[in-house]
Structure formats: structure tokens, C-alpha cells
CSV table of C-alpha atoms in Angstrom, one decimal:
chain,number,residue,atom,x,y,z
A,85,MET,CA,24.9,-11.1,-7.0
A,86,ALA,CA,22.8,-9.4,-9.6
A,87,ALA,CA,20.0,-9.0,-7.2
A,88,ARG,CA,22.0,-6.5,-5.2
A,89,LYS,CA,20.8,-3.0,-6.2
A,90,PRO,CA,23.6,-0.7,-7.4
A,91,VAL,CA,23.3,2.7,-5.9
A,92,PHE,CA,23.0,5.1,-8.8
A,93,ASN,CA,22.0,8.2,-7.0
A,94,GLN,CA,25.4,9.3,-5.9
A,95,HIS,CA,26.7,12.6,-7.3
A,96,VAL,CA,29.3,11.3,-9.7
A,97,LEU,CA,27.4,8.2,-10.6
A,98,LEU,CA,24.4,10.1,-11.9
A,99,ASP,CA,24.1,9.1,-15.5
A,100,THR,CA,22.1,11.7,-17.4
A,101,THR,CA,22.4,10.2,-20.8
A,102,PRO,CA,18.8,10.3,-22.2
A,103,LEU,CA,17.1,7.4,-23.9
A,104,PRO,CA,18.0,7.1,-27.7
A,105,ASP,CA,15.5,8.7,-30.0
A,106,THR,CA,14.6,5.3,-31.4
A,107,LEU,CA,12.6,4.6,-28.3
A,108,PRO,CA,9.4,6.6,-27.8
A,109,LYS,CA,9.4,8.9,-24.8
A,110,VAL,CA,6.8,9.1,-22.1
A,111,LYS,CA,6.4,11.6,-19.4
A,112,GLU,CA,7.1,10.0,-16.0
A,113,ILE,CA,4.5,9.9,-13.3
A,114,GLY,CA,6.2,12.6,-11.2
A,115,ALA,CA,4.3,12.0,-8.0
A,116,SER,CA,5.6,11.1,-4.6
A,117,SER,CA,4.4,8.2,-2.5
A,118,ALA,CA,1.5,9.9,-0.6
A,119,PRO,CA,-0.4,11.1,-3.7
A,120,LEU,CA,0.2,7.8,-5.4
A,121,LEU,CA,-1.1,5.9,-2.4
A,122,SER,CA,-4.1,8.2,-2.2
A,123,ALA,CA,-4.9,7.6,-5.9
A,124,SER,CA,-3.9,4.0,-6.0
A,125,PHE,CA,-7.3,2.4,-6.0
A,126,PHE,CA,-8.5,4.8,-8.8
A,127,ILE,CA,-5.3,4.0,-10.8
A,128,GLY,CA,-6.2,0.3,-10.2
A,129,ALA,CA,-9.8,0.9,-11.2
A,130,ARG,CA,-8.9,2.5,-14.5
A,131,CYS,CA,-5.6,0.9,-15.4
A,132,ARG,CA,-6.2,-2.7,-14.3
A,133,ASP,CA,-5.9,-4.0,-17.9
A,134,TYR,CA,-2.7,-2.1,-18.7
A,135,ASN,CA,-1.2,-3.2,-15.4
A,136,ASP,CA,-2.1,-6.8,-15.9
A,137,ASP,CA,-0.7,-6.6,-19.5
A,138,PHE,CA,2.6,-5.3,-18.2
A,139,MET,CA,2.9,-7.8,-15.4
A,140,GLN,CA,2.0,-10.6,-17.8
A,141,CYS,CA,4.7,-9.4,-20.3
A,142,LYS,CA,7.2,-9.3,-17.5
A,143,THR,CA,6.3,-12.9,-16.5
A,144,GLN,CA,6.5,-14.1,-20.1
A,145,HIS,CA,10.0,-12.6,-20.7
A,146,PRO,CA,12.0,-13.5,-17.7
A,147,GLY,CA,15.3,-11.8,-17.7
A,148,GLN,CA,14.4,-9.7,-20.8
A,149,GLY,CA,11.3,-8.0,-19.5
A,150,GLU,CA,13.1,-4.7,-19.1
A,151,PHE,CA,13.6,-4.4,-22.9
A,152,GLU,CA,10.6,-6.4,-24.2
A,153,CYS,CA,8.0,-4.7,-22.0
A,154,LEU,CA,8.8,-1.0,-22.7
A,155,LYS,CA,5.7,-0.6,-24.7
A,156,GLU,CA,3.4,-2.0,-22.0
A,157,GLY,CA,5.3,0.0,-19.4
A,158,ARG,CA,4.7,3.3,-21.3
A,159,ARG,CA,1.0,2.4,-21.5
A,160,VAL,CA,0.9,1.8,-17.7
A,161,THR,CA,2.6,5.1,-17.0
A,162,ARG,CA,0.4,7.0,-19.5
A,163,CYS,CA,-2.8,5.6,-18.0
A,164,ALA,CA,-1.7,6.3,-14.4
A,165,ARG,CA,-0.8,9.8,-15.4
A,166,SER,CA,-4.2,10.3,-17.0
A,167,VAL,CA,-5.8,9.3,-13.7
A,168,LEU,CA,-3.7,11.7,-11.7
A,169,GLU,CA,-4.3,14.5,-14.2
A,170,ASP,CA,-8.1,14.0,-14.1
A,171,ILE,CA,-8.1,13.9,-10.3
A,172,ASN,CA,-6.1,17.1,-10.3
A,173,LYS,CA,-8.5,18.7,-12.7
A,174,SER,CA,-11.7,18.0,-10.9
A,175,CYS,CA,-10.9,17.0,-7.3
A,176,LEU,CA,-7.8,18.9,-6.5
A,177,GLU,CA,-9.0,20.1,-3.1
A,178,GLN,CA,-10.1,16.8,-1.8
A,179,PHE,CA,-7.1,15.0,-3.3
A,180,ARG,CA,-4.7,17.4,-1.6
A,181,ALA,CA,-6.5,17.1,1.7
A,182,HIS,CA,-6.3,13.4,1.6
A,183,TRP,CA,-2.7,12.9,0.6
A,184,GLN,CA,-1.5,15.6,3.0
A,185,CYS,CA,-3.4,13.8,5.7
A,186,LEU,CA,-1.7,10.6,4.7
A,187,GLU,CA,1.6,12.4,4.7
A,188,ASN,CA,1.0,13.6,8.2
A,189,ASN,CA,-0.2,10.2,9.5
A,190,ASN,CA,2.6,7.9,8.5
A,191,GLN,CA,0.7,7.0,5.3
A,192,GLN,CA,-1.8,5.0,7.3
A,193,LEU,CA,-5.0,4.9,5.3
A,194,TRP,CA,-7.2,4.4,8.3
A,195,GLN,CA,-6.3,7.7,10.0
A,196,CYS,CA,-7.7,9.6,7.1
A,197,ARG,CA,-11.2,8.1,6.4
A,198,PRO,CA,-13.2,11.4,6.4
A,199,ALA,CA,-10.9,12.9,3.8
A,200,GLU,CA,-10.9,9.7,1.9
A,201,TRP,CA,-14.7,9.6,1.7
A,202,LYS,CA,-14.8,13.1,0.4
A,203,LEU,CA,-12.2,12.2,-2.3
A,204,ASN,CA,-14.1,9.0,-3.2
A,205,LYS,CA,-17.3,10.9,-3.6
A,206,CYS,CA,-15.7,13.6,-5.8
A,207,VAL,CA,-13.9,11.0,-7.9
A,208,TYR,CA,-16.9,8.8,-8.3
A,209,GLU,CA,-19.0,11.8,-9.4
A,210,ASN,CA,-16.5,13.3,-11.8
A,211,LEU,CA,-14.4,10.3,-13.1
A,212,ASN,CA,-16.8,7.5,-12.4
A,213,LEU,CA,-14.0,5.5,-10.6
A,214,GLU,CA,-14.8,3.6,-7.5
A,215,LYS,CA,-12.6,2.4,-4.7
A,216,VAL,CA,-13.2,-1.4,-4.3
A,217,ILE,CA,-11.0,-3.6,-2.2
A,218,PRO,CA,-11.1,-7.1,-3.7
A,219,ASP,CA,-11.5,-10.3,-1.8
A,220,GLN,CA,-13.1,-8.8,1.4
A,221,PRO,CA,-15.4,-11.0,3.4
A,222,LYS,CA,-18.9,-10.5,2.2
A,223,GLN,CA,-20.7,-10.3,5.5
A,224,SER,CA,-18.8,-7.4,7.0
A,225,THR,CA,-18.6,-3.8,6.0
A,226,PRO,CA,-15.7,-3.0,3.7
A,227,VAL,CA,-12.9,-1.7,5.9
A,228,HIS,CA,-12.7,1.7,4.2
A,229,LEU,CA,-16.4,2.4,4.9
A,230,ARG,CA,-16.5,1.7,8.6
A,231,THR,CA,-17.4,4.5,10.9
A,232,LYS,CA,-16.0,2.9,14.0
A,233,GLN,CA,-12.4,1.8,13.9
A,234,ILE,CA,-10.2,0.3,16.6
A,235,PHE,CA,-6.8,1.3,15.3
A,236,ALA,CA,-7.3,4.9,14.4
A,237,HIS,CA,-6.0,7.5,16.8
A,238,ASN,CA,-9.1,9.7,16.5
A,239,SER,CA,-12.6,8.5,16.3
A,240,ILE,CA,-14.6,9.6,13.3
A,241,PRO,CA,-17.0,12.5,14.1
A,242,PRO,CA,-20.6,11.5,13.8
A,243,TRP,CA,-21.4,14.0,11.0
A,244,GLU,CA,-18.8,12.3,8.7
A,245,LYS,CA,-20.6,9.7,6.6
A,246,PRO,CA,-18.9,7.1,4.4
A,247,PHE,CA,-19.5,7.4,0.7
A,248,ILE,CA,-21.2,4.4,-0.8
A,249,PRO,CA,-22.1,5.1,-4.5
A,250,GLY,CA,-25.6,3.8,-4.8
A,251,LYS,CA,-26.7,4.5,-1.3
A,252,SER,CA,-25.8,8.2,-1.0
A,253,ASP,CA,-27.3,8.9,-4.4
A,254,ALA,CA,-30.6,7.6,-3.2
A,255,ALA,CA,-30.3,9.6,0.0
A,256,GLU,CA,-29.7,12.8,-2.0
A,257,ALA,CA,-32.6,12.2,-4.3
A,258,SER,CA,-35.1,11.5,-1.6
B,183,MET,CA,-7.0,-36.9,83.5
B,184,PRO,CA,-9.3,-35.1,81.0
B,185,PRO,CA,-12.1,-33.1,82.5
B,186,ALA,CA,-15.5,-34.7,82.7
B,187,GLY,CA,-17.3,-34.4,79.4
B,188,GLY,CA,-14.1,-34.1,77.5
B,189,TYR,CA,-12.1,-31.2,76.2
B,190,ASP,CA,-13.6,-28.3,74.3
B,191,ALA,CA,-13.4,-28.5,70.5
B,192,VAL,CA,-10.1,-27.1,69.2
B,193,GLN,CA,-10.8,-24.4,66.6
B,194,TYR,CA,-8.5,-25.3,63.7
B,195,LYS,CA,-10.7,-23.7,61.0
B,196,ARG,CA,-10.7,-19.9,60.3
B,197,ASN,CA,-14.0,-18.4,60.8
B,198,LEU,CA,-14.2,-16.3,57.6
B,199,PRO,CA,-17.6,-16.8,56.0
B,200,SER,CA,-17.4,-16.0,52.2
B,201,ARG,CA,-20.3,-13.6,51.4
B,202,GLY,CA,-21.9,-12.2,48.4
B,203,LEU,CA,-20.0,-12.3,45.1
B,204,PHE,CA,-16.7,-13.2,46.7
B,205,ARG,CA,-17.4,-16.9,46.5
B,206,PRO,CA,-15.6,-19.2,44.2
B,207,GLY,CA,-18.4,-19.7,41.8
B,208,PRO,CA,-19.2,-16.0,41.0
B,209,LEU,CA,-15.5,-15.1,41.0
B,210,LEU,CA,-14.9,-17.8,38.4
B,211,ALA,CA,-17.9,-16.7,36.4
B,212,GLY,CA,-16.8,-13.1,36.5
B,213,GLY,CA,-13.3,-14.0,35.4
B,214,ALA,CA,-14.6,-16.0,32.6
B,215,LEU,CA,-16.9,-13.2,31.5
B,216,LEU,CA,-14.0,-10.8,31.5
B,217,MET,CA,-11.9,-13.1,29.4
B,218,LEU,CA,-14.7,-13.6,27.0
B,219,TYR,CA,-15.0,-9.9,26.5
B,220,GLY,CA,-11.3,-9.5,26.1
B,221,TRP,CA,-11.2,-12.3,23.4
B,222,TYR,CA,-14.1,-10.7,21.6
B,223,ARG,CA,-12.2,-7.4,21.4
B,224,VAL,CA,-9.0,-9.2,20.4
B,225,VAL,CA,-10.7,-11.1,17.6
B,226,LYS,CA,-12.4,-8.0,16.4
B,227,GLY,CA,-9.1,-6.1,16.3
B,228,ILE,CA,-7.3,-8.9,14.5
B,229,ARG,CA,-10.0,-9.1,11.9
B,230,GLU,CA,-9.9,-5.3,11.4
B,231,GLN,CA,-6.1,-5.5,11.1
B,232,ASN,CA,-6.4,-8.2,8.5
B,233,GLU,CA,-8.7,-6.0,6.4
B,234,LEU,CA,-6.4,-3.0,6.8
B,235,ALA,CA,-3.5,-5.1,5.6
B,236,ARG,CA,-5.5,-6.3,2.7
B,237,GLU,CA,-6.3,-2.7,1.8
B,238,LYS,CA,-2.7,-1.7,2.0
B,239,MET,CA,-1.6,-4.7,-0.1
B,240,TRP,CA,-4.1,-3.9,-2.8
B,241,ALA,CA,-3.0,-0.3,-2.9
B,242,ARG,CA,0.5,-1.5,-3.5
B,243,ILE,CA,-0.6,-4.1,-6.1
B,244,HIS,CA,-2.2,-1.3,-8.1
B,245,LEU,CA,1.0,0.8,-7.9
B,246,ILE,CA,3.6,-1.9,-8.6
B,247,PRO,CA,3.4,-2.0,-12.4
B,248,LEU,CA,3.7,1.8,-12.5
B,249,LEU,CA,6.8,1.9,-10.4
B,250,GLN,CA,8.3,-1.1,-12.0
B,251,ALA,CA,7.7,0.4,-15.5
B,252,GLU,CA,9.5,3.6,-14.4
B,253,GLU,CA,12.4,1.7,-13.0
B,254,ASP,CA,12.7,-0.5,-16.1
B,255,ARG,CA,12.8,2.5,-18.4
B,256,ASP,CA,15.6,3.9,-16.2
B,257,LEU,CA,17.5,0.7,-16.3
B,258,VAL,CA,17.2,0.4,-20.0
B,259,ARG,CA,18.4,3.9,-20.4
B,260,ARG,CA,21.4,3.3,-18.3
B,261,HIS,CA,22.1,0.0,-20.1
B,262,ILE,CA,22.0,1.6,-23.5
B,263,ALA,CA,24.3,4.4,-22.3
B,264,ASP,CA,26.7,1.8,-20.8
B,265,GLN,CA,26.8,-0.1,-24.1
B,266,GLU,CA,27.4,3.1,-26.0
B,267,ARG,CA,30.2,4.1,-23.7
B,268,GLU,CA,31.8,0.6,-23.9
B,269,LYS,CA,31.6,0.8,-27.7
B,270,ALA,CA,33.3,4.2,-27.7
B,271,LEU,CA,36.0,3.0,-25.3
B,272,VAL,CA,36.9,-0.5,-26.6
B,273,GLY,CA,35.2,-0.6,-29.9
B,274,GLY,CA,32.7,-3.3,-29.3
B,275,ASN,CA,30.3,-4.9,-26.8
B,276,PHE,CA,31.5,-7.9,-24.9
B,277,ARG,CA,29.1,-10.5,-23.4
B,278,VAL,CA,30.0,-10.8,-19.8
B,279,TYR,CA,27.5,-13.4,-19.0
B,280,ASN,CA,26.8,-16.6,-20.9
B,281,ALA,CA,23.1,-15.8,-21.0
B,282,ASP,CA,20.7,-13.4,-22.7
B,283,ARG,CA,19.3,-12.4,-19.4
B,284,TYR,CA,19.5,-8.8,-18.5
B,285,VAL,CA,21.6,-8.5,-15.4
B,286,ARG,CA,21.4,-5.4,-13.2
B,287,PRO,CA,24.9,-3.9,-13.2
B,288,THR,CA,26.7,-4.2,-9.9
B,289,PHE,CA,29.3,-1.6,-10.8
B,290,ALA,CA,28.6,1.6,-12.6
B,291,ALA,CA,30.9,3.5,-14.9
B,292,THR,CA,31.7,6.9,-13.7
B,293,PRO,CA,31.1,9.5,-16.5
B,294,ALA,CA,34.0,11.7,-17.3
B,295,ASN,CA,32.0,14.9,-16.6
B,296,VAL,CA,30.3,15.0,-13.2
B,297,ALA,CA,26.6,15.5,-13.7
B,298,LYS,CA,25.3,18.9,-12.8
B,299,GLU,CA,22.1,17.8,-11.4
């Protein structure tokens, strides 16, 4: 069946023929899973429209999306790349701390809350991107801002405070 | 003949008075309380787990277009290379499927020169 993925990564099957020059090139994202996971909500915050465009294009061209949606795909990659570049430029230290924590903790986001809060703060102050998880129940604290967690291996030290954009600004001002 | 005044009462009941909290009522109540607390913790945990799953799912939703775009570009590149190779070998492109749909190749052509990567 066509759904079966061919394995292309074997030594002799590596096809290195580049794209023809008629198709515009784009630099690939070039990040592994942990940095991508760490930056995913910021990518989502900035690139939502491009992502939606791409997915809509794929839905509207079933079976031909690979060829028809190259332009949208390039936009998606360029946008995500810009997010990663901006984070690298202004929040490299926090970003590294967070994704390395994810790497060391089986990529479980809830094991790395303090590092995540520092990253969120830095990203919000420098890039104005905020982590928002959609569709959460309104009456409870969003799960990434909780100071007490059941499933984390280590409890969060009391001096680590979650970053909430409006609230901490007010606290710093007063 | 029985003795005058009848026999003594036969003691068939154990003489174990239940004292303090070890009576049925408090035991039952204590068990119920324990269960209630356990269920409270379970429900709390399940709700937290749901939210964590939601977080993970949204992280992936934000990443899927990016990964799919990269994969698609790679597939297109391979497809074009395959078509070129076919043209060079047999002088034309043949339609294998009676449809315009792109079909992921199940078999891959082995390039003549082994890639150096």
C-alpha cells in the first residue's frame, strides 16, 4: 500500500539530487525534537496563520498537496525558522536550559516548569509571544502555571514563580 | 432429673465487647472517608493528566505543519529526481496509477553512485 513509508535513509538509497532550480529554495528548520517542543507554543503563536494556510491547502488538494502546497510550506518553514532565530538571539540561555531539561526528562513538559517559566518570561519580554494552551477549562489554573503538580518527579521549589504576563508586570512595577 | 431451679444458662455468645472506634459504625465511616479522599486524589490526578495531554497535543499541533512541509519538500525532490531518472533511462514518464494522486513510492531506485553522505 502507498501508506507504507519507504525507508529512504539507508546508505545506498540516499538520494541526494537537489530540487531543480525552478523551485525556490528554503533553509530547513534544522532543529531536533527537544528545541522544537520547547519552542512549539511560540511557533504556534507567531505562525498560526501560515500553519492554518498550509493545512487548509493540504486539505483542499487531496493527493496533490505535496506539489500544490510547496509555497505555503516554505512560508511555514520560514516563519518557524524566524521564531527559532529570534529566540536564539535574545533568550539563548533560557532556551537551552529548557530544551536540555526536556531532553533529560523524556520530553515531558511538566518536569521542566521552572525552566519553562524563565523562558516564557524572556520570550514574552523580547518577542512578545505568549504561551497559551487553547480550550482549557476556565475555572482552573492553566496547567503550565501550576506550582503544585502531581505527576512531576520533583516538587517545584517555593522561590520559583510562574510567569503570568500581566500579573508579574504589576508586581515588578509596585 | 434436672436440678431444682433448672440448669445454668449455657454461654453460647462470645464475651467480646466492641469498644471505642472498633464498632461497625465508626469503622464503616472511616472506610468511607478513606475512599472519599482516595477518589478526590484520583479525580484530581486524572484532571491534571487531561490538561497535560492537552498541552502535549497542542504542542504537536503547532509543529505538524512545519514537519509536514519539510517532509513534503523532500518527497517532491525525490519524486522529481525519480522522474528525471526514468526519463533518462527509458525516454519518458509512464503513468503507473490511473489517477493524478501523488503516491508515495514503495520502491526506491538505487542511484548508480553510492551517496557519500
